[in-house]
C-alpha positions as a LaTeX table, in Angstrom:
\begin{tabular}{lrrr}
\hline
Residue & $x$ (\AA) & $y$ (\AA) & $z$ (\AA) \\
\hline
Met1 & 11.56 & $-165.08$ & 5.32 \\
Ser2 & 12.25 & $-163.25$ & 8.59 \\
Gln3 & 10.06 & $-165.77$ & 10.47 \\
Leu4 & 12.11 & $-168.66$ & 8.96 \\
Ser5 & 15.38 & $-167.09$ & 10.06 \\
Ser6 & 14.14 & $-166.44$ & 13.57 \\
Ala7 & 12.80 & $-170.01$ & 13.94 \\
Ser8 & 16.11 & $-171.48$ & 12.73 \\
Ala9 & 18.07 & $-169.30$ & 15.09 \\
Ala10 & 15.83 & $-170.28$ & 18.05 \\
Leu11 & 16.22 & $-174.00$ & 17.25 \\
Leu12 & 19.99 & $-173.70$ & 17.05 \\
Arg13 & 20.15 & $-171.95$ & 20.39 \\
Ser14 & 17.94 & $-174.67$ & 21.91 \\
Cys15 & 20.18 & $-177.41$ & 20.50 \\
Ala16 & 23.25 & $-175.66$ & 21.82 \\
Arg17 & 21.80 & $-175.48$ & 25.33 \\
Gln18 & 20.84 & $-179.17$ & 25.25 \\
Gln19 & 24.18 & $-180.10$ & 23.66 \\
Leu20 & 22.59 & $-182.19$ & 20.89 \\
Pro21 & 24.75 & $-183.75$ & 18.22 \\
Ser22 & 25.43 & $-181.49$ & 15.28 \\
His23 & 23.81 & $-183.79$ & 12.68 \\
Val24 & 20.62 & $-183.88$ & 14.76 \\
Ala25 & 20.58 & $-180.12$ & 15.00 \\
Arg26 & 21.05 & $-179.76$ & 11.27 \\
Ser27 & 18.24 & $-182.20$ & 10.56 \\
Ala28 & 15.90 & $-180.30$ & 12.83 \\
Val29 & 16.77 & $-176.95$ & 11.16 \\
Ala30 & 16.19 & $-178.43$ & 7.69 \\
Gly31 & 12.78 & $-179.75$ & 8.73 \\
Val32 & 11.76 & $-176.36$ & 10.06 \\
Gln33 & 12.89 & $-174.64$ & 6.85 \\
Gln34 & 10.92 & $-177.07$ & 4.66 \\
Arg35 & 7.74 & $-176.55$ & 6.68 \\
Asn36 & 8.07 & $-172.77$ & 6.55 \\
Ala37 & 8.76 & $-172.82$ & 2.78 \\
Ser38 & 5.66 & $-174.94$ & 2.11 \\
Asn39 & 3.54 & $-172.60$ & 4.22 \\
Ala40 & 4.91 & $-169.53$ & 2.43 \\
Gly41 & 4.24 & $-171.09$ & $-1.00$ \\
Ala42 & 0.66 & $-171.86$ & $-0.04$ \\
Lys43 & 0.06 & $-168.32$ & 1.17 \\
Ser44 & 1.62 & $-166.64$ & $-1.94$ \\
Ser45 & $-0.56$ & $-168.37$ & $-4.51$ \\
Phe46 & $-2.31$ & $-165.71$ & $-6.69$ \\
Glu47 & $-6.02$ & $-165.75$ & $-7.29$ \\
Ser48 & $-7.32$ & $-163.60$ & $-10.15$ \\
Pro49 & $-9.77$ & $-160.91$ & $-8.98$ \\
Phe50 & $-11.74$ & $-161.39$ & $-12.22$ \\
Gly51 & $-12.83$ & $-164.87$ & $-11.22$ \\
Ser52 & $-12.62$ & $-167.99$ & $-13.34$ \\
Ala53 & $-14.32$ & $-168.70$ & $-16.60$ \\
Glu54 & $-15.36$ & $-172.11$ & $-15.23$ \\
Glu55 & $-17.37$ & $-170.52$ & $-12.44$ \\
Ala56 & $-20.99$ & $-170.36$ & $-13.51$ \\
Asn57 & $-21.91$ & $-167.60$ & $-11.09$ \\
Ala58 & $-18.79$ & $-165.44$ & $-11.57$ \\
Thr59 & $-19.66$ & $-161.70$ & $-11.78$ \\
Leu60 & $-16.18$ & $-160.31$ & $-12.50$ \\
Lys61 & $-15.25$ & $-161.56$ & $-15.96$ \\
Ile62 & $-13.04$ & $-159.89$ & $-18.57$ \\
Pro63 & $-15.44$ & $-158.54$ & $-21.24$ \\
Ser64 & $-15.09$ & $-159.55$ & $-24.87$ \\
Phe65 & $-14.68$ & $-156.83$ & $-27.49$ \\
Lys66 & $-14.90$ & $-159.09$ & $-30.53$ \\
Lys67 & $-18.16$ & $-157.60$ & $-31.76$ \\
Tyr68 & $-16.49$ & $-154.15$ & $-31.93$ \\
Met69 & $-13.60$ & $-155.35$ & $-34.02$ \\
Ser70 & $-13.49$ & $-154.40$ & $-37.69$ \\
Lys71 & $-14.58$ & $-157.06$ & $-40.13$ \\
Gly72 & $-12.23$ & $-155.79$ & $-42.83$ \\
Ser73 & $-8.62$ & $-156.65$ & $-43.43$ \\
Pro74 & $-5.78$ & $-154.67$ & $-41.77$ \\
Ser75 & $-4.84$ & $-153.05$ & $-45.11$ \\
Thr76 & $-8.40$ & $-151.73$ & $-45.53$ \\
Asn77 & $-8.27$ & $-150.18$ & $-42.06$ \\
Lys78 & $-4.95$ & $-148.51$ & $-42.87$ \\
Val79 & $-6.32$ & $-147.02$ & $-46.09$ \\
Phe80 & $-9.29$ & $-145.58$ & $-44.24$ \\
Ser81 & $-7.04$ & $-144.12$ & $-41.51$ \\
Tyr82 & $-4.76$ & $-142.54$ & $-44.10$ \\
Phe83 & $-7.75$ & $-141.10$ & $-45.93$ \\
Val84 & $-9.13$ & $-139.51$ & $-42.75$ \\
Ala85 & $-5.72$ & $-138.09$ & $-41.79$ \\
Gly86 & $-5.16$ & $-136.70$ & $-45.30$ \\
Ser87 & $-8.62$ & $-135.14$ & $-45.41$ \\
Met88 & $-8.07$ & $-133.43$ & $-42.09$ \\
Gly89 & $-4.67$ & $-132.14$ & $-43.24$ \\
Leu90 & $-6.15$ & $-130.80$ & $-46.47$ \\
Gly91 & $-8.98$ & $-129.11$ & $-44.61$ \\
Ser92 & $-6.53$ & $-127.51$ & $-42.19$ \\
Ala93 & $-4.38$ & $-126.22$ & $-45.07$ \\
Val94 & $-7.39$ & $-124.69$ & $-46.82$ \\
Gly95 & $-8.52$ & $-123.04$ & $-43.60$ \\
Ala96 & $-5.07$ & $-121.63$ & $-42.93$ \\
Lys97 & $-4.84$ & $-120.27$ & $-46.49$ \\
Ala98 & $-8.22$ & $-118.56$ & $-46.16$ \\
Thr99 & $-7.21$ & $-117.03$ & $-42.83$ \\
Val100 & $-3.93$ & $-115.66$ & $-44.19$ \\
His101 & $-5.66$ & $-114.35$ & $-47.33$ \\
Asp102 & $-8.29$ & $-112.50$ & $-45.29$ \\
Phe103 & $-5.59$ & $-111.05$ & $-43.02$ \\
Leu104 & $-3.51$ & $-109.78$ & $-45.94$ \\
Thr105 & $-6.61$ & $-108.37$ & $-47.65$ \\
Asn106 & $-7.52$ & $-106.39$ & $-44.55$ \\
Met107 & $-3.94$ & $-105.13$ & $-44.19$ \\
Ser108 & $-3.55$ & $-104.06$ & $-47.81$ \\
Ala109 & $-4.19$ & $-100.54$ & $-49.03$ \\
Ser110 & $-7.75$ & $-99.51$ & $-49.79$ \\
Ala111 & $-8.99$ & $-98.55$ & $-53.24$ \\
Asp112 & $-8.77$ & $-94.80$ & $-52.61$ \\
Val113 & $-5.15$ & $-95.14$ & $-51.48$ \\
Leu114 & $-4.25$ & $-97.23$ & $-54.51$ \\
Ala115 & $-5.87$ & $-94.63$ & $-56.73$ \\
Gln116 & $-3.40$ & $-92.04$ & $-55.41$ \\
Ala117 & $-0.40$ & $-94.30$ & $-55.91$ \\
Lys118 & 0.06 & $-93.04$ & $-59.47$ \\
Val119 & $-0.88$ & $-89.77$ & $-61.10$ \\
Glu120 & $-0.95$ & $-89.13$ & $-64.85$ \\
Ile121 & $-0.42$ & $-85.62$ & $-66.22$ \\
Ala122 & $-0.92$ & $-84.34$ & $-69.75$ \\
Leu123 & 2.26 & $-82.44$ & $-70.58$ \\
Asp124 & 0.80 & $-80.54$ & $-73.53$ \\
Thr125 & $-1.18$ & $-78.39$ & $-71.07$ \\
Ile126 & 1.99 & $-76.97$ & $-69.46$ \\
Pro127 & 3.54 & $-74.15$ & $-71.51$ \\
Glu128 & 7.29 & $-73.70$ & $-71.72$ \\
Gly129 & 8.78 & $-71.68$ & $-68.88$ \\
Lys130 & 5.89 & $-72.37$ & $-66.46$ \\
Asn131 & 5.42 & $-74.35$ & $-63.24$ \\
Val132 & 2.57 & $-76.66$ & $-62.28$ \\
Ile133 & 1.89 & $-77.98$ & $-58.78$ \\
Ile134 & $-0.09$ & $-81.20$ & $-58.36$ \\
Lys135 & $-0.90$ & $-83.34$ & $-55.35$ \\
Trp136 & 0.49 & $-86.87$ & $-55.16$ \\
Arg137 & 0.19 & $-89.08$ & $-52.06$ \\
Gly138 & $-0.64$ & $-86.00$ & $-50.00$ \\
Lys139 & 2.49 & $-84.14$ & $-51.12$ \\
Pro140 & 2.92 & $-81.29$ & $-53.62$ \\
Val141 & 4.84 & $-82.12$ & $-56.77$ \\
Leu142 & 6.54 & $-79.38$ & $-58.80$ \\
Ile143 & 6.60 & $-79.79$ & $-62.58$ \\
Arg144 & 8.70 & $-77.30$ & $-64.52$ \\
His145 & 8.74 & $-77.01$ & $-68.32$ \\
Arg146 & 12.20 & $-75.51$ & $-68.67$ \\
Thr147 & 13.41 & $-73.33$ & $-71.48$ \\
Ala148 & 16.66 & $-73.89$ & $-73.37$ \\
Ala149 & 18.28 & $-71.03$ & $-71.44$ \\
Glu150 & 17.31 & $-72.60$ & $-68.10$ \\
Ile151 & 18.74 & $-75.96$ & $-69.18$ \\
Gln152 & 21.99 & $-74.28$ & $-70.19$ \\
Glu153 & 22.13 & $-72.39$ & $-66.87$ \\
Ala154 & 21.65 & $-75.62$ & $-64.89$ \\
Asn155 & 24.49 & $-77.31$ & $-66.79$ \\
Asp156 & 26.93 & $-74.38$ & $-66.57$ \\
Ile157 & 27.07 & $-74.51$ & $-62.77$ \\
Asp158 & 30.05 & $-76.31$ & $-61.19$ \\
Trp159 & 27.93 & $-78.83$ & $-59.31$ \\
Lys160 & 30.92 & $-80.32$ & $-57.44$ \\
Thr161 & 31.15 & $-77.19$ & $-55.30$ \\
Leu162 & 27.51 & $-77.34$ & $-54.17$ \\
Arg163 & 26.34 & $-78.34$ & $-50.69$ \\
Asp164 & 24.59 & $-81.43$ & $-52.09$ \\
Pro165 & 26.65 & $-82.14$ & $-55.25$ \\
Gln166 & 24.53 & $-83.48$ & $-58.09$ \\
Pro167 & 24.67 & $-82.82$ & $-61.83$ \\
Asp168 & 21.53 & $-81.72$ & $-63.62$ \\
Glu169 & 21.42 & $-84.81$ & $-65.86$ \\
Asp170 & 21.07 & $-87.01$ & $-62.78$ \\
Arg171 & 17.95 & $-85.14$ & $-61.72$ \\
Val172 & 16.01 & $-85.26$ & $-64.99$ \\
Gln173 & 15.06 & $-87.86$ & $-67.60$ \\
Lys174 & 14.32 & $-85.22$ & $-70.22$ \\
Pro175 & 16.20 & $-81.92$ & $-69.93$ \\
Glu176 & 13.10 & $-79.81$ & $-70.57$ \\
Trp177 & 11.04 & $-81.47$ & $-67.81$ \\
Leu178 & 12.01 & $-81.09$ & $-64.14$ \\
Ile179 & 9.85 & $-83.04$ & $-61.67$ \\
Met180 & 10.46 & $-82.66$ & $-57.90$ \\
Leu181 & 8.64 & $-82.90$ & $-54.59$ \\
Gly182 & 7.65 & $-79.43$ & $-53.42$ \\
Val183 & 8.85 & $-80.06$ & $-49.87$ \\
Cys184 & 11.75 & $-78.09$ & $-48.45$ \\
Thr185 & 14.45 & $-80.38$ & $-47.11$ \\
His186 & 14.90 & $-78.19$ & $-44.04$ \\
Leu187 & 11.57 & $-78.40$ & $-42.18$ \\
Gly188 & 9.11 & $-79.52$ & $-44.84$ \\
Cys189 & 7.73 & $-76.19$ & $-46.00$ \\
Val190 & 6.49 & $-75.61$ & $-49.57$ \\
Pro191 & 8.90 & $-73.41$ & $-51.55$ \\
Ile192 & 7.71 & $-70.73$ & $-53.95$ \\
Gly193 & 8.52 & $-71.11$ & $-57.65$ \\
Glu194 & 10.32 & $-68.55$ & $-59.84$ \\
Ala195 & 11.73 & $-66.84$ & $-56.77$ \\
Gly196 & 14.94 & $-66.60$ & $-54.78$ \\
Asp197 & 18.45 & $-65.49$ & $-55.62$ \\
Phe198 & 19.00 & $-68.19$ & $-58.24$ \\
Gly199 & 15.79 & $-68.04$ & $-60.27$ \\
Gly200 & 14.47 & $-71.37$ & $-59.05$ \\
Trp201 & 12.54 & $-71.87$ & $-55.80$ \\
Phe202 & 12.58 & $-70.03$ & $-52.51$ \\
Cys203 & 11.34 & $-71.18$ & $-49.09$ \\
Pro204 & 10.13 & $-68.08$ & $-47.20$ \\
Cys205 & 9.94 & $-69.88$ & $-43.87$ \\
His206 & 13.70 & $-70.02$ & $-43.22$ \\
Gly207 & 15.24 & $-68.60$ & $-46.39$ \\
Ser208 & 16.39 & $-71.62$ & $-48.39$ \\
His209 & 17.22 & $-70.86$ & $-52.05$ \\
Tyr210 & 17.13 & $-73.50$ & $-54.82$ \\
Asp211 & 18.33 & $-73.10$ & $-58.40$ \\
Ile212 & 16.55 & $-74.00$ & $-61.65$ \\
Ser213 & 17.54 & $-77.66$ & $-61.12$ \\
Gly214 & 16.13 & $-77.76$ & $-57.58$ \\
Arg215 & 19.58 & $-77.89$ & $-55.97$ \\
Ile216 & 20.16 & $-76.11$ & $-52.66$ \\
Arg217 & 22.34 & $-73.02$ & $-53.13$ \\
Lys218 & 21.73 & $-70.93$ & $-50.04$ \\
Gly219 & 19.99 & $-71.16$ & $-46.65$ \\
Pro220 & 19.63 & $-73.84$ & $-43.95$ \\
Ala221 & 18.29 & $-76.69$ & $-46.14$ \\
Pro222 & 20.85 & $-79.53$ & $-46.20$ \\
Leu223 & 19.75 & $-81.37$ & $-49.37$ \\
Asn224 & 18.37 & $-80.80$ & $-52.84$ \\
Leu225 & 14.66 & $-81.10$ & $-53.52$ \\
Glu226 & 13.73 & $-84.77$ & $-53.81$ \\
Val227 & 12.98 & $-86.28$ & $-57.20$ \\
Pro228 & 10.11 & $-88.82$ & $-57.14$ \\
Val229 & 9.77 & $-91.93$ & $-59.29$ \\
Tyr230 & 8.21 & $-91.06$ & $-62.64$ \\
Ser231 & 8.10 & $-92.14$ & $-66.26$ \\
Phe232 & 7.06 & $-90.93$ & $-69.71$ \\
Pro233 & 4.73 & $-93.47$ & $-71.36$ \\
Asp234 & 4.66 & $-91.24$ & $-74.45$ \\
Glu235 & 5.75 & $-87.79$ & $-75.55$ \\
Gln236 & 2.72 & $-86.02$ & $-74.10$ \\
Ser237 & 2.14 & $-87.92$ & $-70.87$ \\
Leu238 & 3.82 & $-88.13$ & $-67.48$ \\
Ile239 & 3.11 & $-90.73$ & $-64.79$ \\
Ile240 & 4.32 & $-90.10$ & $-61.26$ \\
Gly241 & 4.59 & $-93.12$ & $-58.98$ \\
\hline
\end{tabular}
């Protein structure tokens, strides 16, 4: 295109110098443009690099993939594709479920830990007015078979004036049975039973006194002795945990 413009411009300048008539100059420019256009069209014709199918000795031909095409109908191919995709999805789901199950199994508590999760105690072996200490989940548990006088003493106290206010009925399921963790709420020591200024438990480490309901009455302990989760499956059995 640039060559055509330059040739036209050169012809016009030549006509101007020779003072040719304008219609002659225009005819000459049109002839030059037609010749250049025909030459450009001949040069821009595209020849396929793959050759022609009519050429007997052509080496670059587009291969045919007809023999690799499926002989079945399009619907049959879709069904097979859906079946393969569904099978792979199902296999992945089963594998993921097995992986999660194995992970949770390894993270769960072992048999010996589960065995300590609950402890059953025969209550008929604990006489009235006595304490029993058992081990549950690595902690001591205090079981007190209280007498009628001890129950009356625990109820006669004005619990609203205590450091950790709590009535006795909120700490027991049966008035005669008091079950608590034997861990001092100050620094975790084990208090001594049937001792102290209030006839309950006494922690000799720092001088915390608990009454017959396990409530803090004196000393540095801030809270009452903790009551664990327990139940009575029958009149003579106790399950802690």
